Each structure stands twice: as C-alpha cells, then as structure tokens.
Short mmCIF file of C-alpha atoms in Angstrom, two decimals:
data_model
loop_
_atom_site.label_atom_id
_atom_site.label_comp_id
_atom_site.label_asym_id
_atom_site.label_seq_id
_atom_site.Cartn_x
_atom_site.Cartn_y
_atom_site.Cartn_z
CA UNK A 20 41.54 15.84 -16.52
CA UNK A 21 39.61 12.95 -18.04
CA UNK A 22 36.18 14.09 -18.74
CA UNK A 23 33.34 11.49 -18.42
CA UNK A 24 30.69 11.17 -21.67
CA UNK A 25 27.55 12.15 -19.39
CA UNK A 26 25.17 11.84 -22.62
CA UNK A 27 25.82 11.06 -25.77
CA UNK A 28 23.19 11.73 -28.91
CA UNK A 29 23.60 9.40 -32.10
CA UNK A 30 21.98 10.06 -35.44
CA UNK A 31 19.12 11.66 -34.20
CA UNK A 32 15.86 11.85 -36.41
CA UNK A 33 12.02 12.78 -35.78
CA UNK A 34 9.44 13.13 -38.44
CA UNK A 35 6.16 14.17 -37.65
CA UNK A 36 3.63 13.36 -40.64
CA UNK A 37 6.14 13.19 -42.88
CA UNK A 38 7.66 16.28 -42.06
CA UNK A 39 11.23 16.54 -40.76
CA UNK A 40 11.17 18.47 -37.22
CA UNK A 41 14.81 16.70 -36.23
CA UNK A 42 17.85 15.82 -38.72
CA UNK A 43 20.37 13.43 -37.88
CA UNK A 44 21.33 15.52 -34.35
CA UNK A 45 24.69 13.89 -33.21
CA UNK A 46 26.56 15.57 -30.05
CA UNK A 47 28.01 15.07 -26.92
CA UNK A 48 27.77 16.41 -23.07
CA UNK A 49 31.12 15.57 -21.17
CA UNK A 50 30.83 16.11 -17.25
CA UNK A 51 31.25 19.67 -16.11
CA UNK A 52 30.52 21.03 -19.87
CA UNK A 53 27.67 23.24 -20.27
CA UNK A 54 26.34 23.04 -23.63
CA UNK A 55 23.92 25.37 -25.29
CA UNK A 56 21.95 24.75 -28.18
CA UNK A 57 20.86 28.32 -29.87
CA UNK A 58 18.46 28.77 -32.80
CA UNK A 59 16.21 30.41 -33.73
CA UNK A 60 11.40 30.13 -33.22
CA UNK A 61 10.76 26.72 -34.46
CA UNK A 62 14.26 25.39 -35.34
CA UNK A 63 13.62 22.46 -33.69
CA UNK A 64 15.19 23.44 -30.00
CA UNK A 65 12.21 22.38 -27.68
CA UNK A 66 11.80 19.39 -29.75
CA UNK A 67 15.58 17.97 -29.19
CA UNK A 68 14.65 18.60 -24.91
CA UNK A 69 11.63 16.55 -25.44
CA UNK A 70 13.36 13.59 -27.14
CA UNK A 71 15.77 14.04 -24.84
CA UNK A 72 13.64 13.77 -21.75
CA UNK A 73 11.66 11.68 -23.63
CA UNK A 74 8.65 13.03 -23.57
CA UNK A 75 8.59 12.48 -27.32
CA UNK A 76 9.67 8.79 -29.45
CA UNK A 77 12.17 9.04 -31.86
CA UNK A 78 11.92 8.12 -35.15
CA UNK A 79 15.65 7.03 -35.30
CA UNK A 80 18.85 7.87 -33.32
CA UNK A 81 20.01 6.84 -30.19
CA UNK A 82 20.69 8.45 -26.41
CA UNK A 83 23.52 7.39 -24.62
CA UNK A 84 23.33 8.08 -21.00
CA UNK A 85 27.30 7.59 -18.81
CA UNK A 86 27.67 5.07 -22.31
CA UNK A 87 24.37 3.40 -21.83
CA UNK A 88 21.61 3.27 -24.33
CA UNK A 89 17.91 4.60 -22.61
CA UNK A 90 15.53 2.11 -24.50
CA UNK A 91 13.44 0.81 -22.30
CA UNK A 92 11.55 2.28 -19.03
CA UNK A 93 13.87 1.65 -16.73
CA UNK A 94 16.44 2.82 -18.62
CA UNK A 95 14.14 6.85 -19.15
CA UNK A 96 13.42 6.58 -15.35
CA UNK A 97 17.53 6.24 -13.89
CA UNK A 98 18.04 9.14 -16.46
CA UNK A 99 14.97 11.38 -15.15
CA UNK A 100 16.69 10.85 -11.74
CA UNK A 101 19.86 12.10 -12.08
CA UNK A 102 17.91 15.02 -14.42
CA UNK A 103 17.42 18.35 -12.79
CA UNK A 104 14.64 20.58 -15.15
CA UNK A 105 13.45 23.62 -16.19
CA UNK A 106 11.08 24.75 -18.06
CA UNK A 107 10.49 27.02 -20.14
CA UNK A 108 7.26 27.75 -18.45
CA UNK A 109 8.63 26.98 -14.88
CA UNK A 110 5.85 24.09 -15.22
CA UNK A 111 4.93 25.09 -11.42
CA UNK A 112 2.31 22.94 -9.58
CA UNK A 113 -0.12 25.84 -9.58
CA UNK A 114 -2.25 23.85 -6.55
CA UNK A 115 1.36 23.03 -4.99
CA UNK A 116 3.22 25.82 -2.25
CA UNK A 117 6.59 26.89 -3.52
CA UNK A 118 8.24 24.62 -1.40
CA UNK A 119 6.29 21.89 -2.19
CA UNK A 120 6.96 22.15 -5.71
CA UNK A 121 10.98 21.92 -4.84
CA UNK A 122 10.83 19.28 -2.78
CA UNK A 123 8.27 17.75 -4.65
CA UNK A 124 10.44 14.86 -6.31
CA UNK A 125 10.99 13.27 -3.05
CA UNK A 126 7.66 14.16 -1.71
CA UNK A 127 5.33 11.62 -3.66
CA UNK A 128 8.46 9.40 -4.71
CA UNK A 129 9.82 8.84 -1.48
CA UNK A 130 8.59 5.84 0.13
CA UNK A 131 8.17 7.55 3.67
CA UNK A 132 9.65 11.26 3.41
CA UNK A 133 10.38 13.16 6.28
CA UNK A 134 7.86 16.19 5.16
CA UNK A 135 10.02 18.29 7.77
CA UNK A 136 13.49 17.90 6.60
CA UNK A 137 12.07 17.45 3.19
CA UNK A 138 10.82 21.62 3.54
CA UNK A 139 14.31 22.92 5.39
CA UNK A 140 15.71 21.39 2.09
CA UNK A 141 13.25 23.23 0.19
CA UNK A 142 13.50 26.48 1.85
CA UNK A 143 17.45 26.11 1.10
CA UNK A 144 17.19 26.00 -2.13
CA UNK A 145 14.81 29.10 -2.27
CA UNK A 146 17.47 30.94 -0.47
CA UNK A 147 19.76 29.36 -2.85
CA UNK A 148 18.39 31.16 -5.90
CA UNK A 149 18.27 34.36 -4.14
CA UNK A 150 14.16 34.08 -2.65
CA UNK A 151 13.26 35.06 0.73
CA UNK A 152 12.11 32.42 2.68
CA UNK A 153 8.26 33.41 3.17
CA UNK A 154 7.93 32.51 -0.59
CA UNK A 155 8.13 28.84 0.60
CA UNK A 156 4.32 29.39 1.76
CA UNK A 157 3.09 30.74 -1.58
CA UNK A 158 1.72 29.30 -4.25
CA UNK A 159 2.98 30.11 -7.40
CA UNK A 160 0.45 32.22 -8.74
CA UNK A 161 1.43 34.24 -5.98
CA UNK A 162 5.11 35.06 -7.74
CA UNK A 163 6.12 37.34 -9.81
CA UNK A 164 7.65 36.08 -13.62
CA UNK A 165 11.00 36.50 -12.49
CA UNK A 166 9.78 34.48 -8.95
CA UNK A 167 8.49 31.74 -10.36
CA UNK A 168 11.90 31.35 -12.66
CA UNK A 169 13.98 30.85 -10.04
CA UNK A 170 11.10 28.41 -8.60
CA UNK A 171 11.78 26.88 -11.13
CA UNK A 172 15.88 26.18 -11.10
CA UNK A 173 15.21 25.88 -7.53
CA UNK A 174 13.16 22.92 -7.59
CA UNK A 175 15.84 21.47 -10.59
CA UNK A 176 18.63 21.65 -8.55
CA UNK A 177 16.81 20.35 -5.54
CA UNK A 178 17.94 16.53 -5.63
CA UNK A 179 21.34 17.34 -6.81
CA UNK A 180 20.95 16.30 -10.18
CA UNK A 181 24.29 14.88 -12.20
CA UNK A 182 23.01 16.96 -15.17
CA UNK A 183 20.63 20.29 -15.58
CA UNK A 184 18.45 21.03 -18.47
CA UNK A 185 17.60 24.42 -18.81
CA UNK A 186 14.88 25.70 -21.21
CA UNK A 187 14.38 29.13 -22.69
CA UNK A 188 15.61 30.13 -19.18
CA UNK A 189 15.31 33.78 -20.07
CA UNK A 190 12.32 34.10 -22.42
CA UNK A 191 9.54 36.74 -21.03
CA UNK A 192 11.77 38.01 -18.41
CA UNK A 193 13.07 41.71 -19.40
CA UNK A 194 16.66 42.59 -19.64
CA UNK A 195 17.08 43.12 -15.99
CA UNK A 196 15.65 39.92 -14.82
CA UNK A 197 17.84 37.72 -17.83
CA UNK A 198 20.97 39.01 -16.47
CA UNK A 199 20.22 37.84 -12.54
CA UNK A 200 19.20 35.01 -13.98
CA UNK A 201 22.09 34.47 -16.29
CA UNK A 202 24.34 34.91 -13.66
CA UNK A 203 22.25 32.74 -10.93
CA UNK A 204 22.65 29.61 -13.58
CA UNK A 205 26.04 30.35 -14.28
CA UNK A 206 26.50 30.44 -10.51
CA UNK A 207 24.66 27.02 -9.75
CA UNK A 208 26.86 25.06 -12.26
CA UNK A 209 29.95 26.75 -11.55
CA UNK A 210 29.52 25.50 -7.73
CA UNK A 211 27.97 22.60 -8.53
CA UNK A 212 30.04 20.88 -10.87
CA UNK A 213 27.65 20.03 -13.11
CA UNK A 214 26.88 18.94 -16.96
CA UNK A 215 24.67 21.44 -18.36
CA UNK A 216 22.37 22.10 -21.39
CA UNK A 217 20.74 25.48 -21.94
CA UNK A 218 18.26 25.48 -24.97
CA UNK A 219 17.79 29.26 -26.04
CA UNK A 220 17.87 31.78 -29.06
CA UNK A 221 19.09 34.40 -26.59
CA UNK A 222 23.14 34.48 -28.06
CA UNK A 223 24.43 36.45 -25.02
CA UNK A 224 23.16 34.27 -22.59
CA UNK A 225 25.02 31.48 -24.75
CA UNK A 226 28.92 33.94 -24.88
CA UNK A 227 28.47 34.06 -21.40
CA UNK A 228 27.42 30.49 -19.92
CA UNK A 229 28.64 28.16 -23.01
CA UNK A 230 31.59 25.66 -22.92
CA UNK A 231 30.08 24.56 -25.86
CA UNK A 232 27.32 25.96 -28.38
CA UNK A 233 25.68 24.50 -31.30
CA UNK A 234 23.09 26.16 -33.35
CA UNK A 235 20.16 24.59 -34.70
CA UNK A 236 18.26 25.48 -37.69
CA UNK A 237 15.25 23.59 -39.49
CA UNK A 238 15.70 20.84 -37.12
CA UNK A 239 20.34 20.68 -38.58
CA UNK A 240 22.88 21.42 -36.68
CA UNK A 241 24.44 24.48 -38.42
CA UNK A 242 27.10 25.27 -36.68
CA UNK A 243 28.60 23.93 -33.57
CA UNK A 244 32.04 24.86 -31.17
CA UNK A 245 33.29 26.89 -28.25
CA UNK A 246 32.24 30.97 -27.43
CA UNK A 247 36.02 31.70 -29.01
CA UNK A 248 35.34 29.92 -32.38
CA UNK A 249 32.03 31.20 -32.57
CA UNK A 250 33.76 34.97 -32.47
CA UNK A 251 35.59 34.28 -35.45
CA UNK A 252 32.95 32.18 -37.49
CA UNK A 253 32.26 32.64 -40.82
CA UNK A 254 28.62 30.98 -40.82
CA UNK A 255 25.76 33.43 -42.04
CA UNK A 256 23.28 32.23 -39.41
CA UNK A 257 25.60 32.34 -36.29
CA UNK A 258 27.03 35.90 -37.32
CA UNK A 259 23.09 37.12 -37.73
CA UNK A 260 22.61 35.58 -34.37
CA UNK A 261 26.12 37.38 -33.07
CA UNK A 262 25.63 41.09 -34.54
CA UNK A 263 21.24 40.47 -33.87
CA UNK B 17 -14.03 12.49 -60.15
CA UNK B 18 -16.21 13.85 -57.32
CA UNK B 19 -16.74 10.33 -55.94
CA UNK B 20 -13.28 10.38 -55.01
CA UNK B 21 -12.96 12.62 -53.38
CA UNK B 22 -16.21 11.43 -51.22
CA UNK B 23 -14.20 7.59 -50.96
CA UNK B 24 -10.82 9.83 -49.74
CA UNK B 25 -12.64 11.48 -47.16
CA UNK B 26 -14.64 8.32 -45.94
CA UNK B 27 -11.23 6.68 -45.39
CA UNK B 28 -9.39 10.29 -43.88
CA UNK B 29 -12.28 10.01 -41.29
CA UNK B 30 -12.32 6.38 -41.06
CA UNK B 31 -8.80 6.82 -40.27
CA UNK B 32 -9.04 9.17 -37.63
CA UNK B 33 -12.16 6.89 -35.59
CA UNK B 34 -9.69 3.86 -35.53
CA UNK B 35 -7.16 5.83 -34.47
CA UNK B 36 -8.90 7.22 -31.58
CA UNK B 37 -9.70 4.09 -30.47
CA UNK B 38 -6.52 3.16 -30.82
CA UNK B 39 -5.31 5.87 -28.32
CA UNK B 40 -8.28 5.22 -25.60
CA UNK B 41 -7.25 1.53 -25.87
CA UNK B 42 -4.06 2.20 -25.37
CA UNK B 43 -4.94 5.12 -22.19
CA UNK B 44 -6.90 2.05 -20.66
CA UNK B 45 -4.16 -0.17 -21.08
CA UNK B 46 -1.74 2.76 -19.44
CA UNK B 47 -4.47 2.98 -16.16
CA UNK B 48 -4.62 -0.87 -16.20
CA UNK B 49 -0.81 -1.64 -16.20
CA UNK B 50 0.04 1.20 -13.75
CA UNK B 51 -2.48 0.57 -11.81
CA UNK B 52 -1.01 -2.97 -10.78
CA UNK B 53 2.36 -1.60 -10.49
CA UNK B 54 1.97 1.41 -8.81
CA UNK B 55 2.68 3.34 -7.06
CA UNK B 56 -0.72 4.26 -5.53
CA UNK B 57 -0.72 8.31 -4.67
CA UNK B 58 -2.80 7.44 -1.40
CA UNK B 59 -3.24 11.01 0.15
CA UNK B 60 -4.59 12.63 -3.54
CA UNK B 61 -6.82 9.63 -3.68
CA UNK B 62 -8.29 10.75 -0.41
CA UNK B 63 -7.81 14.38 -1.55
CA UNK B 64 -10.07 13.29 -4.62
CA UNK B 65 -12.82 11.32 -2.89
CA UNK B 66 -13.37 14.56 -1.22
CA UNK B 67 -13.39 16.46 -4.24
CA UNK B 68 -15.48 14.09 -6.39
CA UNK B 69 -17.57 12.64 -3.79
CA UNK B 70 -18.08 14.65 -0.56
CA UNK B 71 -18.18 18.35 -2.69
CA UNK B 72 -21.15 16.58 -4.31
CA UNK B 73 -23.25 15.59 -2.26
CA UNK B 74 -25.39 19.11 -1.96
CA UNK B 75 -25.88 19.43 -5.94
CA UNK B 76 -27.04 15.30 -5.90
CA UNK B 77 -29.25 16.02 -2.49
CA UNK B 78 -31.03 19.17 -3.99
CA UNK B 79 -31.92 17.05 -7.07
CA UNK B 80 -32.31 14.00 -5.67
CA UNK B 81 -34.95 16.26 -3.33
CA UNK B 82 -36.73 18.21 -5.87
CA UNK B 83 -37.00 15.30 -8.31
CA UNK B 84 -38.48 12.48 -5.75
CA UNK B 85 -40.83 15.93 -4.77
CA UNK B 86 -42.16 15.55 -9.13
CA UNK B 87 -42.11 12.18 -9.23
CA UNK B 88 -44.76 11.72 -6.13
CA UNK B 89 -46.88 14.87 -7.96
CA UNK B 90 -46.38 12.61 -11.53
CA UNK B 91 -47.36 9.38 -10.13
CA UNK B 92 -50.43 10.57 -7.98
CA UNK B 93 -51.89 12.80 -11.10
CA UNK B 94 -51.51 9.49 -13.33
CA UNK B 95 -52.49 7.29 -10.84
CA UNK B 96 -55.84 9.00 -9.29
CA UNK B 97 -57.05 8.33 -13.59
CA UNK B 98 -56.93 4.24 -12.84
CA UNK B 99 -57.94 5.34 -8.46
CA UNK B 100 -54.21 3.33 -8.20
CA UNK B 101 -53.29 6.56 -5.97
CA UNK B 102 -51.69 4.24 -3.44
CA UNK B 103 -48.68 2.93 -5.51
CA UNK B 104 -47.23 6.16 -5.50
CA UNK B 105 -44.85 5.74 -2.45
CA UNK B 106 -43.44 2.21 -3.71
CA UNK B 107 -43.41 4.02 -7.74
CA UNK B 108 -41.47 6.26 -6.13
CA UNK B 109 -38.97 4.34 -4.40
CA UNK B 110 -38.57 1.75 -6.99
CA UNK B 111 -37.77 4.57 -10.07
CA UNK B 112 -35.78 6.51 -7.73
CA UNK B 113 -33.81 3.32 -6.49
CA UNK B 114 -33.57 1.64 -9.98
CA UNK B 115 -33.81 4.46 -12.71
CA UNK B 116 -33.62 7.98 -11.53
CA UNK B 117 -30.89 7.99 -8.39
CA UNK B 118 -28.18 6.44 -10.79
CA UNK B 119 -28.78 8.40 -13.71
CA UNK B 120 -29.06 11.82 -12.65
CA UNK B 121 -26.28 11.16 -10.39
CA UNK B 122 -24.50 9.71 -13.02
CA UNK B 123 -25.62 12.91 -15.89
CA UNK B 124 -24.73 15.93 -12.85
CA UNK B 125 -21.45 14.07 -11.98
CA UNK B 126 -20.78 14.07 -15.98
CA UNK B 127 -21.33 18.02 -16.13
CA UNK B 128 -19.89 18.54 -12.75
CA UNK B 129 -16.96 15.86 -12.35
CA UNK B 130 -15.78 15.45 -15.55
CA UNK B 131 -15.33 18.52 -16.69
CA UNK B 132 -13.45 19.95 -13.80
CA UNK B 133 -11.34 16.75 -14.09
CA UNK B 134 -10.52 17.36 -17.74
CA UNK B 135 -10.21 21.04 -17.17
CA UNK B 136 -7.44 20.93 -14.61
CA UNK B 137 -5.86 17.97 -16.37
CA UNK B 138 -5.93 19.90 -19.79
CA UNK B 139 -4.52 23.11 -18.34
CA UNK B 140 -1.69 21.12 -16.79
CA UNK B 141 -1.28 19.13 -20.10
CA UNK B 142 -0.98 22.76 -21.87
CA UNK B 143 1.50 24.46 -19.30
CA UNK B 144 3.86 21.69 -19.02
CA UNK B 145 2.79 20.53 -15.80
CA UNK B 146 2.61 16.94 -17.29
CA UNK B 147 5.84 17.30 -18.78
CA UNK B 148 7.23 18.08 -15.84
CA UNK B 149 5.78 15.70 -13.56
CA UNK B 150 7.41 13.45 -16.23
CA UNK B 151 10.72 14.87 -15.26
CA UNK B 152 10.32 14.46 -11.81
CA UNK B 153 9.63 10.80 -11.87
CA UNK B 154 6.22 10.25 -11.32
CA UNK B 155 4.34 8.71 -13.70
CA UNK B 156 1.29 11.25 -14.21
CA UNK B 157 -1.22 7.82 -15.07
CA UNK B 158 -0.57 6.94 -10.87
CA UNK B 159 -0.06 10.28 -9.68
CA UNK B 160 -3.40 11.94 -11.97
CA UNK B 161 -5.43 10.06 -13.51
CA UNK B 162 -5.48 6.21 -11.30
CA UNK B 163 -6.56 8.78 -8.24
CA UNK B 164 -9.49 10.34 -10.09
CA UNK B 165 -10.92 7.16 -11.92
CA UNK B 166 -10.97 5.46 -8.48
CA UNK B 167 -12.67 8.73 -6.92
CA UNK B 168 -14.82 8.67 -9.70
CA UNK B 169 -15.86 4.78 -9.27
CA UNK B 170 -16.23 4.90 -5.14
CA UNK B 171 -18.25 7.92 -4.93
CA UNK B 172 -20.89 7.34 -6.91
CA UNK B 173 -22.84 4.32 -5.97
CA UNK B 174 -22.26 6.28 -2.85
CA UNK B 175 -23.72 9.50 -3.93
CA UNK B 176 -26.73 7.09 -6.16
CA UNK B 177 -27.27 5.44 -2.47
CA UNK B 178 -27.42 9.32 -0.55
CA UNK B 179 -29.98 10.53 -3.40
CA UNK B 180 -32.05 7.42 -3.19
CA UNK B 181 -32.34 8.22 0.24
CA UNK B 182 -32.74 11.87 -0.32
CA UNK B 183 -35.21 11.29 -3.01
CA UNK B 184 -37.28 9.03 -1.29
CA UNK B 185 -37.69 12.05 1.65
CA UNK B 186 -38.76 13.91 -1.50
CA UNK B 187 -41.69 12.01 -2.23
CA UNK B 188 -42.58 11.42 1.19
CA UNK B 189 -42.69 15.07 2.66
CA UNK B 190 -44.90 15.63 -0.77
CA UNK B 191 -46.72 12.85 -0.04
CA UNK B 192 -47.82 13.88 3.32
CA UNK B 193 -48.00 17.35 2.81
CA UNK B 194 -49.68 17.83 -0.07
CA UNK B 195 -51.10 14.45 -0.84
CA UNK B 196 -52.07 14.44 2.55
CA UNK B 197 -51.01 10.69 2.78
CA UNK B 198 -50.84 9.57 6.34
CA UNK B 199 -46.82 9.49 7.34
CA UNK B 200 -46.72 5.51 8.54
CA UNK B 201 -48.57 4.59 5.40
CA UNK B 202 -46.43 5.86 2.81
CA UNK B 203 -43.36 4.12 4.29
CA UNK B 204 -44.74 0.93 5.12
CA UNK B 205 -45.72 0.90 1.11
CA UNK B 206 -42.25 2.40 0.39
CA UNK B 207 -40.27 -0.93 2.29
CA UNK B 208 -43.27 -3.18 1.72
CA UNK B 209 -42.31 -3.64 -1.71
CA UNK B 210 -39.02 -1.98 -2.42
CA UNK B 211 -36.12 -5.14 -2.80
CA UNK B 212 -33.13 -4.92 -2.40
CA UNK B 213 -32.03 -6.01 -5.88
CA UNK B 214 -33.98 -2.34 -6.86
CA UNK B 215 -31.32 -1.03 -4.49
CA UNK B 216 -27.85 -2.85 -5.80
CA UNK B 217 -28.48 -2.85 -9.34
CA UNK B 218 -28.83 1.18 -9.28
CA UNK B 219 -25.90 0.94 -6.78
CA UNK B 220 -24.09 -1.36 -9.29
CA UNK B 221 -25.07 0.97 -13.03
CA UNK B 222 -23.52 4.07 -10.19
CA UNK B 223 -20.08 2.29 -10.37
CA UNK B 224 -19.80 1.79 -13.92
CA UNK B 225 -21.28 5.55 -14.94
CA UNK B 226 -18.49 6.22 -11.97
CA UNK B 227 -15.95 4.44 -13.81
CA UNK B 228 -17.08 6.22 -17.41
CA UNK B 229 -17.11 9.83 -15.94
CA UNK B 230 -13.78 9.29 -14.31
CA UNK B 231 -11.89 7.40 -17.22
CA UNK B 232 -13.75 10.12 -20.34
CA UNK B 233 -13.03 12.74 -17.55
CA UNK B 234 -8.94 12.13 -17.54
CA UNK B 235 -9.06 11.10 -20.97
CA UNK B 236 -9.95 14.54 -22.53
CA UNK B 237 -7.90 16.42 -19.74
CA UNK B 238 -5.03 14.23 -21.02
CA UNK B 239 -4.99 14.81 -24.59
CA UNK B 240 -5.54 18.36 -24.57
CA UNK B 241 -4.70 20.36 -27.49
CA UNK B 242 -2.89 23.61 -26.98
CA UNK B 243 -3.96 26.62 -25.74
CA UNK B 244 -7.17 27.58 -23.65
CA UNK B 245 -9.32 26.44 -27.19
CA UNK B 246 -7.76 23.54 -26.28
CA UNK B 247 -8.96 23.39 -22.70
CA UNK B 248 -12.57 24.39 -23.84
CA UNK B 249 -12.64 21.86 -26.51
CA UNK B 250 -11.84 18.83 -23.97
CA UNK B 251 -13.77 19.98 -21.65
CA UNK B 252 -17.00 20.07 -23.71
CA UNK B 253 -15.87 16.92 -25.16
CA UNK B 254 -15.93 15.10 -21.49
CA UNK B 255 -19.25 16.56 -20.77
CA UNK B 256 -20.76 15.58 -23.93
CA UNK B 257 -18.79 12.18 -23.76
CA UNK B 258 -19.65 11.22 -20.75
CA UNK B 259 -23.60 12.23 -20.41
CA UNK B 260 -23.89 9.62 -24.05
CA UNK B 261 -21.69 7.02 -22.75
CA UNK B 262 -24.16 7.24 -18.77
CA UNK B 263 -27.11 7.09 -20.67
CA UNK B 264 -26.11 4.60 -23.35
CA UNK B 265 -24.69 2.55 -20.47
CA UNK B 266 -28.14 2.82 -18.95
CA UNK B 267 -29.59 1.34 -21.43
CA UNK B 268 -27.23 -1.72 -21.74
CA UNK B 269 -26.76 -2.53 -17.63
CA UNK B 270 -30.82 -2.09 -17.45
CA UNK B 271 -31.35 -4.75 -19.82
CA UNK B 272 -28.36 -7.01 -19.05
CA UNK B 273 -29.90 -6.32 -15.02
CA UNK B 274 -33.34 -6.35 -15.71
CA UNK B 275 -34.52 -7.64 -18.84
CA UNK B 276 -35.80 -11.23 -17.85
#
C-alpha cells in the first residue's frame, strides 16, 4: 500500500530574541503513522508543537499538509479542521460542561448546530474514552486529573480528524493512570487508523506506541528511527532515556 | 562612560514603548477586521450583556443614589452662602447627567468589569485555553474579545442612564426629606433646567468609556504573561489603565462636547 504523506516539516527554525529554540527540524508524518517526539524538558518539544499548530510563527522553514504549503490564514484553518489536539494541561474550558467541551468545535462553528445530536455524540465519545455518561453534565473542575485527560482526548477525537496530536499525555498522572492513558491512546490510534504525533519525555510511551521516534535535544533532531532501531542505537542521549 | 548607559536605558525604554504601541495597534486592528468578517457569537454576546450590564446594576445604582444625595447636601450647603439654595435640583441633575453619572459609572465598571474580563481571559491564556480555541477552529477575537467589547460599549450608556435617574432620585430624596424642598417644585426645577443635550452628552461619554474598558480589559487579559502572578499583573494593569484612560477621555470629551 502506498502511504500518503500527511505532514511534512522542512528546515523549521525558531529564533526568539537571538536564541535558537528550534534548529533545522525536518520530518514527515505518513498516514496511519504514529510519530513520537521525545526529549528532555526545555528541549524544544512544546515549541515544535506550537509551530506545527500555527500558534507560533516560524522564523524560517515550511510546513506542508497533504503536499500543500501552509501559509495563509485559510490554509491554517483548513489544516486545523483536520487536527485533533490534546493539550498537556488538558486546556478544558472551565465555564463549559464536559459535553460542551467535547462537542465545542461543532457546537460553536456549525451554522445551526443540532445541540441534542451533538450532545449524544459527545456522550458517545465519553464512553469511548471509558468515562461514565453522567460525567457529561459535570464541569471540568469537578473531575479528577485522569478524567480531565480522558475528556481532553475525547474532545480531540470528537470530529474524527485526520491527524491527532497529543502533547505530554501522561504528564502529571500517576503510573497506573499513565498506563491506562497510554493504552487508551494506542487503542484510539489503532481503531481509527489515524496519523498521530505524540510529544513526550516518557520513553515507555514512545516504545509502546510509536511507529517512528524523533529525539530532540537543544532544539535539534538528535536521533530518528523506529522503536526497534532505538533499542540497538548507540546514541548516548537515547541510551540515557532508555536506561532511565 | 555613565552617560552611555543612560542613553542605552532611554533607548531601551523607547523601544519597549514602541513595541507596546505596535502590539496594541495590532490588537485593535484584529478587533476591527475580525469584527467585520465574523462570525458573531450572539449567545456569548447576550451572556456578556447580562454579566457586564445587568449584574452591574446594583453597584452602579447604589453609587448613583448616594452620590446624588451627597451632591444635593453639598450644593445646598454651598448655595446658602449666596442665597442660591433653589439651584440644588438643577445643579444635581446637570452635574449627574453631564459629569458624575458617566465618570462614576466608568470608574466603577473599570474596577468591576475590566478586572474580571482580564482575569478571565488571562487565566484562559495561562491554562492554554486560548491555544485550544485556535486549534478548535474558533478565533479568540470573535469568541472572546468582540462580544465583551461590544457588551461594554452597549452596557455603559444604559447603566449611565439608569445611574442618572437614580442619582437625581438620591438628590430628590435628600432634598424633600432633609432640606425641606417642596417635592413638586424640586421636580419642576429639575426638569426645567435639564436639557436633552446634557443627557445625550453623558451617554456619548459613557459609550467611549465602555469601549475603553472593554478594549483594555481584553487586551491585558490576552497579553497575560505566564502564571498566577501574570494574571494578577494583567488584572491590576487593566484596572489602572482603564481608570486613567476613562478620566483622560472624560476631559477630552468634555472639551469637545461642552467647550465653546
């Protein structure tokens, strides 16, 4: 089967006040591929996500979506329509109920949204991520960290986007909840056959979920390969990550 | 050698000032352009009208009543010095409608609304909720900024009008109970000397104050720096700058509207 390239990042550079945050980053994401970007704190992972999402302007370089360069606002909008993002801190809207958070994209962007239908769909997504139906009526502040993370995941998959992005999905969770979230993400990607990018410093997550791993250090790609190659790699930093 | 450092400091301060002017101008331009192209979130706007306008009625009303009452006492006490006690009703009405109504309403709203808007948007900024809005294809300018600015612009004149009525009522109550004015004469004197232009000019001022409060509240919220301290600073800045801007705008508008 010929794999179509979903995202291509070419020579991405980000400079803030003379400081090189990202240096010549290039990679591709094919359909049904799960790219995991790992790196220690301050390596530039979060900035890379922000650049990808268009939240930060690039200093130089380019990002292509389905072969088309993302440049103007319209391209950005079309790209974002095809993205589902789960943020590190969940970024749930605290003045909206859980189901409204999940269905937000449709609820506030469709011309005349069918609220009942959207609520039903949102409850369906809640069940998909393993949360009880009654959570739909709760506000985010009434949920535990693990539940909020699941709601964040439910929101990212609500509109069945082409590409899923998970930013530090296990940060701040206990080991048991982390394992549950890792297996939930794995199941979602496997079932939906979507392309996905996960940003993490958790090598276990990368080894379990990734089809391709990129290791970033000081804003540069230090190593790239698949999980099996990672095990036999002689890269010192990667070894530190693998051996703990 | 010291002078070089002084010049460098002046240059640095000037650059920061220019940057801030640029950021603010860009913010205003985005409000205009996004406001023009839409979408317009009617439900959010109506919610904001209630939060900004309706829920501010008690504080604006109480302030207006007490100010009107105190103003009546002051004018009476000053007026007795040159046997001009009878001017109390007209001076209270004109003073409230032209100056005190819009300015007090503007200052109260700068404290109540600008602070709450900047704290709310600032918290959303530091908890990545604004980023989430972008990724959910929802522009924060259309969803958060424009409904709030518009709600302030519409609410302030309405609140000021209510404040004018209640302020005059405060003066009336003190006039007839403490200062022993005849109620009918008090009301007749109020209406006789109060012109429509006095009321309209106050409402025009209030509209400008509403814009200032809405724009500065949202601007400081959206430019919040990291963490709880950042939210606190944004809130302080929004209240301080809104209050100062309301007072400065009041002087400029008074000169434009009344000075002949």
